PDB file of C-alpha atoms in Angstrom:
ATOM      1  CA  ASP A   1      -9.025 -15.025  -9.460  1.00 89.00           C
ATOM      2  CA  VAL A   2      -6.979 -11.996  -8.548  1.00 91.00           C
ATOM      3  CA  GLN A   3      -4.852 -12.631  -5.501  1.00 95.00           C
ATOM      4  CA  LEU A   4      -2.625 -10.208  -3.674  1.00 97.00           C
ATOM      5  CA  GLN A   5      -0.275 -11.117  -0.883  1.00 96.00           C
ATOM      6  CA  ALA A   6       1.271  -8.468   1.312  1.00 97.00           C
ATOM      7  CA  SER A   7       4.311  -9.367   3.381  1.00 98.00           C
ATOM      8  CA  GLY A   8       7.241  -7.849   5.204  1.00 98.00           C
ATOM      9  CA  GLY A   9       5.521  -6.584   8.323  1.00 98.00           C
ATOM     10  CA  GLY A  10       6.968  -6.935  11.771  1.00 98.00           C
ATOM     11  CA  LEU A  11       8.124  -5.113  14.862  1.00 98.00           C
ATOM     12  CA  VAL A  12      10.327  -2.072  14.358  1.00 98.00           C
ATOM     13  CA  GLN A  13      11.571   0.619  16.712  1.00 98.00           C
ATOM     14  CA  PRO A  14      10.535   4.259  16.301  1.00 98.00           C
ATOM     15  CA  GLY A  15      12.694   5.911  13.700  1.00 98.00           C
ATOM     16  CA  GLY A  16      13.315   2.609  11.982  1.00 98.00           C
ATOM     17  CA  SER A  17      12.594   1.401   8.471  1.00 98.00           C
ATOM     18  CA  LEU A  18      10.682  -1.447   6.914  1.00 98.00           C
ATOM     19  CA  ARG A  19       9.890  -2.578   3.378  1.00 98.00           C
ATOM     20  CA  LEU A  20       6.616  -4.240   2.551  1.00 98.00           C
ATOM     21  CA  SER A  21       5.975  -6.249  -0.586  1.00 98.00           C
ATOM     22  CA  CYS A  22       2.759  -6.966  -2.445  1.00 98.00           C
ATOM     23  CA  VAL A  23       2.822  -9.841  -4.905  1.00 98.00           C
ATOM     24  CA  GLY A  24      -0.023 -10.281  -7.353  1.00 97.00           C
ATOM     25  CA  SER A  25      -1.225 -13.377  -9.160  1.00 96.00           C
ATOM     26  CA  GLY A  26      -4.155 -14.215 -11.389  1.00 95.00           C
ATOM     27  CA  LEU A  27      -3.989 -10.844 -13.136  1.00 95.00           C
ATOM     28  CA  THR A  28      -2.065  -9.017 -15.805  1.00 96.00           C
ATOM     29  CA  PHE A  29      -0.131  -7.057 -13.244  1.00 97.00           C
ATOM     30  CA  ASP A  30       0.688  -3.991 -15.311  1.00 94.00           C
ATOM     31  CA  ASP A  31      -2.988  -3.505 -16.125  1.00 96.00           C
ATOM     32  CA  TYR A  32      -3.561  -2.482 -12.516  1.00 97.00           C
ATOM     33  CA  ALA A  33      -2.693   0.437 -10.338  1.00 97.00           C
ATOM     34  CA  ILE A  34      -1.715  -0.710  -6.857  1.00 97.00           C
ATOM     35  CA  GLY A  35      -2.625   1.042  -3.653  1.00 97.00           C
ATOM     36  CA  TRP A  36      -1.414   0.636  -0.111  1.00 98.00           C
ATOM     37  CA  PHE A  37      -3.831   1.140   2.733  1.00 98.00           C
ATOM     38  CA  ARG A  38      -3.660   0.617   6.460  1.00 98.00           C
ATOM     39  CA  GLN A  39      -5.977   0.079   9.361  1.00 98.00           C
ATOM     40  CA  ALA A  40      -4.917   0.862  12.900  1.00 97.00           C
ATOM     41  CA  PRO A  41      -6.690  -0.717  15.870  1.00 93.00           C
ATOM     42  CA  GLY A  42     -10.053   0.941  16.415  1.00 95.00           C
ATOM     43  CA  LYS A  43      -9.721   3.129  13.345  1.00 96.00           C
ATOM     44  CA  GLU A  44     -11.062   3.098   9.832  1.00 96.00           C
ATOM     45  CA  ARG A  45      -8.971   1.916   6.945  1.00 96.00           C
ATOM     46  CA  GLU A  46      -7.092   4.766   5.317  1.00 97.00           C
ATOM     47  CA  GLY A  47      -5.045   5.271   2.208  1.00 97.00           C
ATOM     48  CA  VAL A  48      -1.274   5.384   2.355  1.00 98.00           C
ATOM     49  CA  GLY A  49      -0.343   5.775  -1.277  1.00 98.00           C
ATOM     50  CA  CYS A  50      -0.753   4.376  -4.757  1.00 97.00           C
ATOM     51  CA  ILE A  51       1.231   3.831  -7.907  1.00 98.00           C
ATOM     52  CA  SER A  52       0.150   3.903 -11.525  1.00 97.00           C
ATOM     53  CA  LYS A  53       0.227   0.896 -13.803  1.00 97.00           C
ATOM     54  CA  SER A  54       3.597   1.729 -15.290  1.00 96.00           C
ATOM     55  CA  GLY A  55       4.993   3.071 -12.048  1.00 96.00           C
ATOM     56  CA  SER A  56       5.542   6.533 -13.461  1.00 96.00           C
ATOM     57  CA  ILE A  57       3.109   8.238 -11.085  1.00 97.00           C
ATOM     58  CA  THR A  58       2.828   7.904  -7.331  1.00 97.00           C
ATOM     59  CA  TYR A  59       0.535   9.605  -4.874  1.00 97.00           C
ATOM     60  CA  TYR A  60       0.785   9.677  -1.099  1.00 97.00           C
ATOM     61  CA  ALA A  61      -1.293  10.612   1.870  1.00 97.00           C
ATOM     62  CA  ASP A  62      -0.054  13.731   3.626  1.00 96.00           C
ATOM     63  CA  SER A  63       0.732  11.717   6.749  1.00 96.00           C
ATOM     64  CA  VAL A  64       3.384   9.637   4.981  1.00 97.00           C
ATOM     65  CA  GLU A  65       4.649  11.975   2.264  1.00 95.00           C
ATOM     66  CA  ASP A  66       8.461  12.247   2.397  1.00 93.00           C
ATOM     67  CA  ARG A  67       8.713   9.127   4.575  1.00 98.00           C
ATOM     68  CA  PHE A  68       7.161   6.399   2.439  1.00 98.00           C
ATOM     69  CA  THR A  69       8.026   5.427  -1.119  1.00 98.00           C
ATOM     70  CA  ILE A  70       6.083   3.123  -3.417  1.00 98.00           C
ATOM     71  CA  SER A  71       7.736   1.385  -6.340  1.00 98.00           C
ATOM     72  CA  ARG A  72       6.896  -1.540  -8.560  1.00 98.00           C
ATOM     73  CA  ASP A  73       8.601  -4.251 -10.567  1.00 98.00           C
ATOM     74  CA  ASN A  74       6.073  -5.475 -13.101  1.00 97.00           C
ATOM     75  CA  ALA A  75       8.391  -8.265 -14.228  1.00 97.00           C
ATOM     76  CA  LYS A  76       8.075  -9.691 -10.718  1.00 98.00           C
ATOM     77  CA  ASN A  77       4.398  -8.794 -10.233  1.00 98.00           C
ATOM     78  CA  THR A  78       5.458  -6.931  -7.127  1.00 98.00           C
ATOM     79  CA  VAL A  79       4.895  -3.540  -5.580  1.00 98.00           C
ATOM     80  CA  TYR A  80       6.975  -2.300  -2.684  1.00 98.00           C
ATOM     81  CA  LEU A  81       6.266   0.104   0.133  1.00 98.00           C
ATOM     82  CA  GLN A  82       9.466   1.460   1.627  1.00 98.00           C
ATOM     83  CA  MET A  83       8.779   3.055   4.992  1.00 98.00           C
ATOM     84  CA  GLU A  84      11.287   5.308   6.722  1.00 98.00           C
ATOM     85  CA  ASN A  85      11.340   7.146  10.041  1.00 98.00           C
ATOM     86  CA  LEU A  86       8.480   5.097  11.398  1.00 98.00           C
ATOM     87  CA  SER A  87       6.524   6.252  14.402  1.00 98.00           C
ATOM     88  CA  PRO A  88       4.050   4.468  16.700  1.00 97.00           C
ATOM     89  CA  GLU A  89       1.282   6.205  14.754  1.00 97.00           C
ATOM     90  CA  ASP A  90       2.228   4.051  11.753  1.00 98.00           C
ATOM     91  CA  THR A  91       1.273   0.890  13.633  1.00 98.00           C
ATOM     92  CA  ALA A  92      -1.432  -0.826  11.598  1.00 98.00           C
ATOM     93  CA  VAL A  93      -2.290  -3.720   9.370  1.00 98.00           C
ATOM     94  CA  TYR A  94      -1.136  -2.769   5.893  1.00 98.00           C
ATOM     95  CA  TYR A  95      -3.061  -3.927   2.832  1.00 98.00           C
ATOM     96  CA  CYS A  96      -2.462  -3.688  -0.884  1.00 98.00           C
ATOM     97  CA  ALA A  97      -5.185  -3.429  -3.488  1.00 97.00           C
ATOM     98  CA  ALA A  98      -5.259  -3.755  -7.267  1.00 97.00           C
ATOM     99  CA  ASN A  99      -7.350  -1.250  -9.198  1.00 96.00           C
ATOM    100  CA  PRO A 100      -7.861  -1.334 -12.969  1.00 95.00           C
ATOM    101  CA  PHE A 101      -8.318   2.431 -12.817  1.00 93.00           C
ATOM    102  CA  PHE A 102      -5.615   4.814 -11.665  1.00 91.00           C
ATOM    103  CA  GLU A 103      -6.622   8.059 -10.082  1.00 87.00           C
ATOM    104  CA  VAL A 104      -4.862  10.513  -7.832  1.00 90.00           C
ATOM    105  CA  SER A 105      -7.058   9.641  -4.926  1.00 91.00           C
ATOM    106  CA  LEU A 106      -7.093   7.206  -2.032  1.00 93.00           C
ATOM    107  CA  SER A 107     -10.771   7.538  -1.266  1.00 92.00           C
ATOM    108  CA  LEU A 108     -12.521   4.447   0.045  1.00 92.00           C
ATOM    109  CA  SER A 109     -15.964   5.973  -0.026  1.00 89.00           C
ATOM    110  CA  ASP A 110     -18.824   4.042  -1.584  1.00 84.00           C
ATOM    111  CA  GLY A 111     -18.552   4.210  -5.334  1.00 85.00           C
ATOM    112  CA  SER A 112     -14.862   4.959  -5.354  1.00 89.00           C
ATOM    113  CA  SER A 113     -12.679   2.787  -7.530  1.00 91.00           C
ATOM    114  CA  TRP A 114     -10.587   1.643  -4.568  1.00 93.00           C
ATOM    115  CA  ALA A 115     -13.682   0.485  -2.719  1.00 89.00           C
ATOM    116  CA  SER A 116     -14.343  -2.000  -5.518  1.00 88.00           C
ATOM    117  CA  ALA A 117     -10.710  -2.970  -6.083  1.00 93.00           C
ATOM    118  CA  SER A 118      -9.251  -6.409  -5.394  1.00 94.00           C
ATOM    119  CA  TRP A 119      -7.782  -6.636  -1.912  1.00 95.00           C
ATOM    120  CA  GLY A 120      -5.230  -8.903  -0.360  1.00 91.00           C
ATOM    121  CA  GLN A 121      -4.688  -9.994   3.193  1.00 92.00           C
ATOM    122  CA  GLY A 122      -2.748  -7.543   5.258  1.00 96.00           C
ATOM    123  CA  THR A 123       0.551  -7.594   7.044  1.00 98.00           C
ATOM    124  CA  LEU A 124       0.961  -6.185  10.536  1.00 98.00           C
ATOM    125  CA  VAL A 125       3.437  -3.415  11.201  1.00 98.00           C
ATOM    126  CA  THR A 126       4.105  -2.587  14.825  1.00 98.00           C
ATOM    127  CA  VAL A 127       6.250   0.396  15.717  1.00 98.00           C
ATOM    128  CA  SER A 128       7.264   0.260  19.333  1.00 97.00           C
ATOM    129  CA  SER A 129      10.285   0.510  21.557  1.00 96.00           C
TER     130      SER A 129
END
């Protein structure tokens, strides 16, 4: 079975930085695009960004562009989400997902490839002073 484990969350002050990791097992890691998503309290899950199978292409939501960076190390079955200049609005549970199809989209609508991707448990990021 495909398993994904996100980690690295915690409490950080506004303006601070944090790096999340997503480790995959039970899959040929470089056969999958990886996406990061988040869900804030009382809100729907939304896309943060995604990275292609080789890592050569990344795509970000407008809300995090220029602040967040996704990278991957396929030798370690790991994808990273580097978050800079965090604000309270970034407070959420962050999830990673593995998708055998890469597309420049973070849609979670019914029928979208991310909606049927393999999801891991999330890690909580709290941005507060």
